[in-house]
Tab-separated table of C-alpha atoms in Angstrom:
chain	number	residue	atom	x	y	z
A	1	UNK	CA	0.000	0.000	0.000
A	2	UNK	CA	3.009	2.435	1.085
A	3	UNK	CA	3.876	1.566	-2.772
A	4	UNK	CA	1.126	2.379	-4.461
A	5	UNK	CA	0.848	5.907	-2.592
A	6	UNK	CA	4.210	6.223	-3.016
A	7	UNK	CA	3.211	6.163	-7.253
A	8	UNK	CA	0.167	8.151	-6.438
A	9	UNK	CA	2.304	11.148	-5.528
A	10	UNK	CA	4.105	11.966	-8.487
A	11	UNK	CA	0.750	12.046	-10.051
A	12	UNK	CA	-0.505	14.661	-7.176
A	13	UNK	CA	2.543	16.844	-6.998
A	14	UNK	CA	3.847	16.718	-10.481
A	15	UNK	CA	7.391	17.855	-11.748
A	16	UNK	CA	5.542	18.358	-15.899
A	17	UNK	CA	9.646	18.461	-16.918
A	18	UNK	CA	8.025	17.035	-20.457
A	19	UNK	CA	10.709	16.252	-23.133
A	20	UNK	CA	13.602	18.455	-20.630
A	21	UNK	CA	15.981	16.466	-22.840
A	22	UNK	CA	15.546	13.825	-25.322
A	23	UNK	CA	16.592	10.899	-23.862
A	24	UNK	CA	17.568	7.584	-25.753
A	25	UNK	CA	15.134	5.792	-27.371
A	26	UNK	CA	13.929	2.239	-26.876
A	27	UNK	CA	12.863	-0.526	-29.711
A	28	UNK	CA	11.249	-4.093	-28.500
A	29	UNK	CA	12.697	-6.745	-30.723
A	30	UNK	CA	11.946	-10.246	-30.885
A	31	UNK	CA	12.979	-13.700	-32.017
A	32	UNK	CA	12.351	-17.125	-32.322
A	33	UNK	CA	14.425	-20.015	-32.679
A	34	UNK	CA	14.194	-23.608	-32.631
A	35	UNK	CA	16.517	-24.190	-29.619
A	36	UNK	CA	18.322	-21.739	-26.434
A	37	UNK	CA	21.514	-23.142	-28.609
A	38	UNK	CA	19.817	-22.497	-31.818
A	39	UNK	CA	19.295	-18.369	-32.881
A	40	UNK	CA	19.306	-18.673	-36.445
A	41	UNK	CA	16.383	-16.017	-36.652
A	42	UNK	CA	17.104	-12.486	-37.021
A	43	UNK	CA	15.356	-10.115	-34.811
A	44	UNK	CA	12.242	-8.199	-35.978
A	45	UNK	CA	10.632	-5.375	-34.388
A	46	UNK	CA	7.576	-5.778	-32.570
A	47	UNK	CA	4.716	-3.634	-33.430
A	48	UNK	CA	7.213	-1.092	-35.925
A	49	UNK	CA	5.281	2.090	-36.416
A	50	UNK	CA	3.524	2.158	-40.434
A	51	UNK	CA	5.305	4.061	-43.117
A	52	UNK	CA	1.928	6.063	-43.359
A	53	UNK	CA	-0.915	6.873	-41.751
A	54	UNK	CA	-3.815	8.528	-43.308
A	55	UNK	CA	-5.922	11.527	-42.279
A	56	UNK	CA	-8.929	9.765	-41.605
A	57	UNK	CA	-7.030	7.007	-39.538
A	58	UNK	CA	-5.166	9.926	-37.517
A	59	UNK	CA	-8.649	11.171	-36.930
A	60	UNK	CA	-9.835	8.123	-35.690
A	61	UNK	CA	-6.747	7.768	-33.426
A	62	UNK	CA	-8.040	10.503	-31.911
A	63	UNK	CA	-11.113	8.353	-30.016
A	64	UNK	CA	-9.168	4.990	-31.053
A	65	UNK	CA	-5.863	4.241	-30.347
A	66	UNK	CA	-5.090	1.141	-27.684
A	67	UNK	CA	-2.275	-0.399	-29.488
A	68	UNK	CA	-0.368	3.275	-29.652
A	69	UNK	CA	-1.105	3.507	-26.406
A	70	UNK	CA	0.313	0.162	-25.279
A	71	UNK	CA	3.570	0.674	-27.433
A	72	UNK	CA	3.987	3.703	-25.350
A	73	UNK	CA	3.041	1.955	-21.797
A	74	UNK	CA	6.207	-0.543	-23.639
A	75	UNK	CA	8.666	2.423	-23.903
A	76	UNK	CA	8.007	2.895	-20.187
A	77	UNK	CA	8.366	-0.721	-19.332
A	78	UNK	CA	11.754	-1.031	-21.529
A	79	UNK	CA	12.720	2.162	-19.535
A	80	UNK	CA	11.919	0.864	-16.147
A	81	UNK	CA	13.521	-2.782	-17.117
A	82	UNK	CA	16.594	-1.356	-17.879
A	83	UNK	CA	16.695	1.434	-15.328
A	84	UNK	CA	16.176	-1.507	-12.637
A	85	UNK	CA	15.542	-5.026	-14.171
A	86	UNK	CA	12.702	-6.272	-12.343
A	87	UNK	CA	11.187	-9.493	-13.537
A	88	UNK	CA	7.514	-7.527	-13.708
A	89	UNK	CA	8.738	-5.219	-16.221
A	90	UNK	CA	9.835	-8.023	-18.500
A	91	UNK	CA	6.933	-10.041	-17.955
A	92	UNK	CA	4.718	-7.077	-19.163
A	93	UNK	CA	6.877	-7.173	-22.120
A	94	UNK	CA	6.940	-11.120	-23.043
A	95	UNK	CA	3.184	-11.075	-22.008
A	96	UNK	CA	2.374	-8.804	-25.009
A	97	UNK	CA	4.573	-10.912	-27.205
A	98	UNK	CA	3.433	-13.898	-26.668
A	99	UNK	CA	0.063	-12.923	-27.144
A	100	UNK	CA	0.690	-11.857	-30.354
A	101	UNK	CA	2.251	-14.702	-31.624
A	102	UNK	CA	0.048	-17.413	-30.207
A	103	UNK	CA	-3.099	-14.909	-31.569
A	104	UNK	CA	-1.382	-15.166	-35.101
A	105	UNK	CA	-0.394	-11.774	-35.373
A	106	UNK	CA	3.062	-12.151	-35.723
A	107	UNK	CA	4.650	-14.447	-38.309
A	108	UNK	CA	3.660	-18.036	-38.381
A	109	UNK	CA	6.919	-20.495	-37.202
A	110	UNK	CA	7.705	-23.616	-36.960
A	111	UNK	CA	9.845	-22.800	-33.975
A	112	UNK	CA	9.275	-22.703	-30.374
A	113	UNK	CA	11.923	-20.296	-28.454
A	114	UNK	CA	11.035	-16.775	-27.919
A	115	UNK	CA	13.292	-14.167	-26.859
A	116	UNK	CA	13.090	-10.134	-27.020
A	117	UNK	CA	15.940	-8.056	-26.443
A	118	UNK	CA	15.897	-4.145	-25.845
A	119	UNK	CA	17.644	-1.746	-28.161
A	120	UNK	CA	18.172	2.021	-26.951
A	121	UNK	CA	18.471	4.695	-29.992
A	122	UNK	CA	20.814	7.608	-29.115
A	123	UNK	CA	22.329	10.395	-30.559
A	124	UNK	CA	26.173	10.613	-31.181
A	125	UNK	CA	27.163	13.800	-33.258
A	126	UNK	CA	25.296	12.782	-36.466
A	127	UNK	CA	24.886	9.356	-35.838
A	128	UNK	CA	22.231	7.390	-34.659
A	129	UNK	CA	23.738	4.920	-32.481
A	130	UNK	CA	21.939	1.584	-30.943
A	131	UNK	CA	22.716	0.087	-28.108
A	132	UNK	CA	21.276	-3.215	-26.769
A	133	UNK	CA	20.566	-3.267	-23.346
A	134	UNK	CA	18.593	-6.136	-22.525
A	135	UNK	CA	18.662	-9.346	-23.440
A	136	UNK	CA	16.028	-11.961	-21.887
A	137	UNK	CA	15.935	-15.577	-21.618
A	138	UNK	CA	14.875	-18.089	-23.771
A	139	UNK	CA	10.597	-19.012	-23.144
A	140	UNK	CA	8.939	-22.032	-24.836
A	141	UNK	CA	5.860	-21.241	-26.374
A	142	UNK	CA	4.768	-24.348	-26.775
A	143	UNK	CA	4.069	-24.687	-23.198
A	144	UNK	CA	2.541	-21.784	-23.954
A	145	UNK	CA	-0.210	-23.230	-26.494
A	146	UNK	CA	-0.595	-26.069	-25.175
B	1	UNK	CA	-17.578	30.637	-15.420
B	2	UNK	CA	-19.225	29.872	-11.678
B	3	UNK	CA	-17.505	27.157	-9.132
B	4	UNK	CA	-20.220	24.880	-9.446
B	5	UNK	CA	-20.189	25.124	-13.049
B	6	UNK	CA	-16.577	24.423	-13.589
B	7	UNK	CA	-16.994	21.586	-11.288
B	8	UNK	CA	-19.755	19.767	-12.825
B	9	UNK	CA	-18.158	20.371	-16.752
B	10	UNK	CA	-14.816	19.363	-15.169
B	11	UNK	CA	-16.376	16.053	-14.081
B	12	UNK	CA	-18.149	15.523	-17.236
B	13	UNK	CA	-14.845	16.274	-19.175
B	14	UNK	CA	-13.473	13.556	-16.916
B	15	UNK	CA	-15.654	11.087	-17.122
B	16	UNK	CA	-15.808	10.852	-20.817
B	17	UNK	CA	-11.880	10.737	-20.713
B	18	UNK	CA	-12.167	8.669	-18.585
B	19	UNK	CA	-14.432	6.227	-20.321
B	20	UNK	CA	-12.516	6.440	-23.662
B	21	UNK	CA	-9.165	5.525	-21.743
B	22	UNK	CA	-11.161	2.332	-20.184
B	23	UNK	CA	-12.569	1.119	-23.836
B	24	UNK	CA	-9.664	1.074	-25.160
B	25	UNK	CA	-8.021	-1.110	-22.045
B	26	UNK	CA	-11.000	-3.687	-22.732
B	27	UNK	CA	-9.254	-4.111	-25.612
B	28	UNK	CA	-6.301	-5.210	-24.328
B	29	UNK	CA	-6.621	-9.041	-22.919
B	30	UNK	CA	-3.317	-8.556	-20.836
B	31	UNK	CA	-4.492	-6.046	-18.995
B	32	UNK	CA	-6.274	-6.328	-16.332
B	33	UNK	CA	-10.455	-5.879	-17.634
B	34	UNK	CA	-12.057	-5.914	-14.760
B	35	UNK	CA	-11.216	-2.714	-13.434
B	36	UNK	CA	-11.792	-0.880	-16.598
B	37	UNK	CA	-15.319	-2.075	-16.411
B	38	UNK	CA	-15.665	-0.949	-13.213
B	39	UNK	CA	-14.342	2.516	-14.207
B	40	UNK	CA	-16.689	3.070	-17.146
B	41	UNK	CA	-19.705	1.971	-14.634
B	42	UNK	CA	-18.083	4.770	-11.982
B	43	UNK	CA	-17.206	7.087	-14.514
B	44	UNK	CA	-21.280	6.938	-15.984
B	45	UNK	CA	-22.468	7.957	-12.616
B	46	UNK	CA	-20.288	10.803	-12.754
B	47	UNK	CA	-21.437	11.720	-16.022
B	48	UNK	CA	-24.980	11.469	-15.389
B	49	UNK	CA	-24.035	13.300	-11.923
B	50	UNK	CA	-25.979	9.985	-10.286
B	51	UNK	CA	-24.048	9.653	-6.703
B	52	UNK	CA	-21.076	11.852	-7.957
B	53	UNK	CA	-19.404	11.696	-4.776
B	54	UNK	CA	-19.278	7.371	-4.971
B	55	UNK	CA	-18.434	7.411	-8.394
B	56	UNK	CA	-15.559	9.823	-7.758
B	57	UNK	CA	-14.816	7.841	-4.799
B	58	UNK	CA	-14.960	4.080	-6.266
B	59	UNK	CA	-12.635	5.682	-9.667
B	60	UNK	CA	-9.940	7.139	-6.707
B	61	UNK	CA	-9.876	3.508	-5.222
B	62	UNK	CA	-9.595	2.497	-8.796
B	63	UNK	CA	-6.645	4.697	-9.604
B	64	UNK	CA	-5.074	3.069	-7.002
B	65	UNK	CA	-5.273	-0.351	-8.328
B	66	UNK	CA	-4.384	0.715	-11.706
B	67	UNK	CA	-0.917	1.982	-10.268
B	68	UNK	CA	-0.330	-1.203	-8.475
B	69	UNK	CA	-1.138	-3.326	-11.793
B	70	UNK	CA	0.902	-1.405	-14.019
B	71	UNK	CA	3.295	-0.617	-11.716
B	72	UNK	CA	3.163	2.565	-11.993
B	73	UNK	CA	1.332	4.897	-14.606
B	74	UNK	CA	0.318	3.462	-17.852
B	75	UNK	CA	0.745	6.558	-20.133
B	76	UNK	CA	3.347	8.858	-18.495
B	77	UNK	CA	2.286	12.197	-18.445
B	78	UNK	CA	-1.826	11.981	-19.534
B	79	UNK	CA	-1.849	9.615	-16.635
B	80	UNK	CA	-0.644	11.848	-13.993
B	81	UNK	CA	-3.117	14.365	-15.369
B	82	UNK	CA	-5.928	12.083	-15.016
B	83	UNK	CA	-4.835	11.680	-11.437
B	84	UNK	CA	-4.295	15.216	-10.499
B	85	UNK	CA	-8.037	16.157	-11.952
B	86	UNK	CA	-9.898	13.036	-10.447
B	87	UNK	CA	-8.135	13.556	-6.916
B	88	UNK	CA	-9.193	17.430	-6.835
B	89	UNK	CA	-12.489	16.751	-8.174
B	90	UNK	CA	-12.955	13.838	-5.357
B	91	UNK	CA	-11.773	16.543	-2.815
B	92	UNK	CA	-13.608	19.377	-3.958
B	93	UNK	CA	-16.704	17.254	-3.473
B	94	UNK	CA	-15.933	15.893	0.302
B	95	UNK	CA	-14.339	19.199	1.249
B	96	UNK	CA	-16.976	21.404	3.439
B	97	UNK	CA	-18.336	23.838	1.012
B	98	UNK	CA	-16.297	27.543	0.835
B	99	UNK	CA	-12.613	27.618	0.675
B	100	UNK	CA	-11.532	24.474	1.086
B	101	UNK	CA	-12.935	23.636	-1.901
B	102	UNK	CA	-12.141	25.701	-4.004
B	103	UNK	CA	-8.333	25.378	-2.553
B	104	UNK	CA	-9.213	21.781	-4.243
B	105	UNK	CA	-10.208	22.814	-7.496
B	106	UNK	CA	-7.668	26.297	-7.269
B	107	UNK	CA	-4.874	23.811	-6.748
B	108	UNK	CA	-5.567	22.202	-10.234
B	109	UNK	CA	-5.863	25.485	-12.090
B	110	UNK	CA	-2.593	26.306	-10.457
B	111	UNK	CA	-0.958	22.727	-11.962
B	112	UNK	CA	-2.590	23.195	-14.966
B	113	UNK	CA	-0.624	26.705	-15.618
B	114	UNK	CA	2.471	24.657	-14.127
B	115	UNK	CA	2.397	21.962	-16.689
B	116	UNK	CA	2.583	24.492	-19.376
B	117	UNK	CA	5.132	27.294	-17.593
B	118	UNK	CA	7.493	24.514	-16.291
B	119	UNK	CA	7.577	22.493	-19.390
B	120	UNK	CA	8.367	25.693	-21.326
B	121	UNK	CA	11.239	26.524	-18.920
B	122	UNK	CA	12.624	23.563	-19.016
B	123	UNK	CA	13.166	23.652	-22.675
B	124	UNK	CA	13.769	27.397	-23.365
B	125	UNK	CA	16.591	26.524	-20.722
B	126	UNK	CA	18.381	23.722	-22.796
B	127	UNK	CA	20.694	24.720	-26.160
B	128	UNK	CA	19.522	21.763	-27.620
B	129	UNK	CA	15.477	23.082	-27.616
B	130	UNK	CA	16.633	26.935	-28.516
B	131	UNK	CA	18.652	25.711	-31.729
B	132	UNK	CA	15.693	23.102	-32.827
B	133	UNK	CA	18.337	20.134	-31.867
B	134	UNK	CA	15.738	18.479	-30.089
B	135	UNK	CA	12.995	18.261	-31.833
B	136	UNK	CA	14.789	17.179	-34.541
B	137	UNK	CA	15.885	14.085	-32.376
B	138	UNK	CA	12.403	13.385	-31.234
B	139	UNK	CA	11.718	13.228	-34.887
B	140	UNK	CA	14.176	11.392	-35.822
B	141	UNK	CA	14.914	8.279	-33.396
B	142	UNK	CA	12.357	8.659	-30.915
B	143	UNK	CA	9.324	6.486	-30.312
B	144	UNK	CA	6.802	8.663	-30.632
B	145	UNK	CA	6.354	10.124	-34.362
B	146	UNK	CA	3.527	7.798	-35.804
B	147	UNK	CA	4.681	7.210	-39.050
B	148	UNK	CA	7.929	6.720	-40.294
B	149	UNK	CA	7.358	9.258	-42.550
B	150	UNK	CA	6.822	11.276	-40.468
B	151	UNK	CA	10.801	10.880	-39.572
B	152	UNK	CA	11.315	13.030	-42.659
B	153	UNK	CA	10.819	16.439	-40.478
B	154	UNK	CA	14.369	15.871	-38.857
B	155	UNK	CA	16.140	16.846	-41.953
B	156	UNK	CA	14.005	20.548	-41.660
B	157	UNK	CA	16.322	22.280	-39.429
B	158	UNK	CA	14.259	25.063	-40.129
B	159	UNK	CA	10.735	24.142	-39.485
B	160	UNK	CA	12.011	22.574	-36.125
B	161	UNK	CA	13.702	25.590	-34.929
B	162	UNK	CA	10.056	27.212	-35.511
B	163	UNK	CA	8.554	25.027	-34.050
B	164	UNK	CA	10.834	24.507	-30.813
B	165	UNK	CA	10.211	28.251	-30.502
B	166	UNK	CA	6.427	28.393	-30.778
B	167	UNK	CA	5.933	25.788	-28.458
B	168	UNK	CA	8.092	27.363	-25.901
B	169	UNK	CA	6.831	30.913	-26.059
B	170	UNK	CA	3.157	29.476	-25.770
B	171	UNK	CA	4.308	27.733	-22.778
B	172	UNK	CA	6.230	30.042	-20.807
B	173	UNK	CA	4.064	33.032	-21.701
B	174	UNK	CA	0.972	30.621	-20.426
B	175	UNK	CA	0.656	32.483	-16.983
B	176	UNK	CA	0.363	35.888	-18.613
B	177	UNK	CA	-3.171	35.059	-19.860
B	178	UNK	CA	-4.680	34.853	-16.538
B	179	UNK	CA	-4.806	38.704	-16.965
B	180	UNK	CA	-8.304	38.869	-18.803
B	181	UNK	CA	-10.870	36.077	-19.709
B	182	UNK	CA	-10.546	36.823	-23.321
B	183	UNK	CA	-6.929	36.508	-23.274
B	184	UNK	CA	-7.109	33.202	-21.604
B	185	UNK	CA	-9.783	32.118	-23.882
B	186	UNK	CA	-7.133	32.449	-26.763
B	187	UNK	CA	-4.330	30.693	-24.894
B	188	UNK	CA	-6.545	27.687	-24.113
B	189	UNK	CA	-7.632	27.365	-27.921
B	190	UNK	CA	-3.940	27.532	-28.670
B	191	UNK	CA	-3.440	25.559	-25.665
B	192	UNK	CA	-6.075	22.686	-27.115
B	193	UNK	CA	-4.539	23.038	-31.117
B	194	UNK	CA	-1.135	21.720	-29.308
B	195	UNK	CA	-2.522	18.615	-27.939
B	196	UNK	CA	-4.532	18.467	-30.967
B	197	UNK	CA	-0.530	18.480	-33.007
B	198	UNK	CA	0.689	16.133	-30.291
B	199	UNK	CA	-2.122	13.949	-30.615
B	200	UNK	CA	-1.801	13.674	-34.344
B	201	UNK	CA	2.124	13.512	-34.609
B	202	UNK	CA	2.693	11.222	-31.873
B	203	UNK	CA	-0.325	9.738	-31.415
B	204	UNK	CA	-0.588	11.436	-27.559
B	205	UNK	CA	-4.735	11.394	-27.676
B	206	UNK	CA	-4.816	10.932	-24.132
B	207	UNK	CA	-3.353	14.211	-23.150
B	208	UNK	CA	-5.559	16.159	-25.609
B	209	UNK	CA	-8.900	14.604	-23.973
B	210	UNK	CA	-7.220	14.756	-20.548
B	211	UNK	CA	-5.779	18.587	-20.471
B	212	UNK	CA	-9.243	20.090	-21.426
B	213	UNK	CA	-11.074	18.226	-18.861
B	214	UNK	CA	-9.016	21.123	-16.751
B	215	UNK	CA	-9.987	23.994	-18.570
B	216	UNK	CA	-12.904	24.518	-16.755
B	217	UNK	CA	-10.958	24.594	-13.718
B	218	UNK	CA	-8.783	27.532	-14.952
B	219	UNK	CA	-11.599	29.475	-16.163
B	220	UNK	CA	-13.189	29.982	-13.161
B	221	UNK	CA	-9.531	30.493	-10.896
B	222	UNK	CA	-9.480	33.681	-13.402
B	223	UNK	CA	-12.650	35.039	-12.861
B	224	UNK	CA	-12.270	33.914	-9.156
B	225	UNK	CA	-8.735	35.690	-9.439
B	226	UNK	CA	-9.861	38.416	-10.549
B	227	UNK	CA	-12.797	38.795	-7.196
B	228	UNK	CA	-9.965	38.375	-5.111
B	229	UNK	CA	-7.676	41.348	-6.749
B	230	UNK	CA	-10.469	43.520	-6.798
């Protein structure tokens, strides 16, 4: 309880230091492979933004927009996981995954193993540097489905 | 714009943020449904002004539980919002009628000014905002442009630097529209068009919704202001 007041008061006393500096960026990536030994898959983004979006979809966004809104509660869970890895933060994370993938969403494969790794964008001079800085376990998903 | 006024179209604001936030968590089957259904019931008494002070009551107890099951907020910013207006509404109505509450809704019209002077500060303080720098990051590697094509407006050095600038002057000049109603009128149009940009650029809907459920409650700290001065 001490907790959850101790959340509450940010919320009643707020700092509203929005976008003071632009810190570095994180990306959700996934993979799947056949085996913990096995990581022949390359790592794909989960839920990358769309090259476009139309007017009337923005619109709509307006009223309708839960999966935006999750990706964003995701930036503050990769932020919090690798601020302090706590195993709640990355469960969050693989929770979303997984759902995905055993919903169909994702890719279809013939491969079992799912792990997502967290890569931080940052500026350097010119460059756009990424840095991983999280790495999770391996997790069968077929325990998962069955 | 009367107490009692600003009140009630503060809680209406609220509750239909409220109940678009909620739908769209029904959604979700990770999170956790239950207490969005109880929200939309609590936050449809509050619309309908049907036992205000429960509904205001059972959505507090429900903020609570939505910290402790996302460990934390769930949308930064729009979040703490929702928490500061729900948590002055809920005192405003328990508060014995006369100062007190309006110390409860006065504190919110203070915040609201806050979240735009601060936020302005904070940038017109940092190179980085003043030369266009950063917006041109948050363009182009952040995670909130929604489009990638969108990532195009980093390479206008120009356009950011104009826009950096506009968005700073609105927000640190914010406080000086308390002067007249008319002139805070403007600012909170202005004020709304922003969240409006944010929501459309980076997909931020919850703030738009969220920030003008506290209008109200700067309207009347104006007028109320402007009792007090005179």
């Amino acid at each position: 309880m001490v907790r959850v007041l101790m959340l509450l008061l940010p919320g009643l006393i707020p700092s509203w230091k929005f976008f003071k500096t632009i810190e570095p960026s994180p990306r959700v990536q996934w993979r799947l492979s056949s085996g913990p030994d096995h990581t022949e898959n390359t790592w794909q983004e989960f839920r990358p933004r769309p090259e476009r979006v139309s007017g009337a979809e923005i619109v709509k966004r307006l009223f309708w927009n839960p999966d935006w809104n999750e990706a964003l509660f995701l930036v503050s869970l990769a932020e919090r996981l690798t601020l302090h890895a706590t195993p709640r933060s990355a469960q969050e994370i693989l929770r979303r995954i997984k759902n995905e993938l055993l919903s169909g969403q994702l890719s279809d494969h013939s491969v079992n193993y799912l792990q997502f790794r967290l890569v931080f964008l940052h500026r350097e001079g010119e460059e756009i540097v990424e840095e991983v800085t999280y790495l999770s376990q391996f997790f069968d998903m077929s325990e998962e489905a069955a | 714009m009367t107490f009692h006024v600003a009140l009630r179209v503060t809680e209406i604001l609220l509750a239909l943020a409220f109940i678009q936030q909620s739908v769209e968590h029904l959604r979700r089957p990770t999170d956790s449904q239950l207490i969005f259904l109880l929200r939309i019931a609590c936050s449809l008494a509050v619309f309908f002004g049907l036992q205000t002070t429960w509904g205001l009551c059972g959505l507090c107890i429900i903020s609570l539980a939505m910290l402790h099951r996302f460990d934390g907020p769930y949308n930064g910013g729009s979040d703490r919002m929702s928490l500061l207006v729900l948590w002055c509404l809920f005192l405003a109505q328990i508060l014995p009628s006369g100062p007190l509450q309006e110390a409860a809704l006065g504190y919110l019209a203070i915040q609201l000014v806050l979240s735009y002077f601060v936020s302005g500060w904070v940038k017109l303080v940092n190179p980085e905002w003043r030369t266009g720098r950063a917006l041109r990051d948050v363009f182009a590697f952040s995670a909130y442009p929604v489009s990638e094509s969108l990532r195009v407006l980093a390479n206008r050095p120009t356009l950011t630097r104009v826009m950096s600038w506009a968005v700073m002057i609105f927000e640190v000049l914010f406080p000086i529209s308390l002067v007249s109603q008319p002139v805070l009128i403007v600012a909170l149009c202005v004020g709304a068009v922003f969240h409006l940009a944010n929501a459309c650029l980076f997909g931020l809907n919850r703030f738009l919704w969220i920030w003008l459920a506290a209008y109200p409650s700067i309207l009347w700290f104006q007028s109320h202001l402007g009792e007090l001065l005179s």
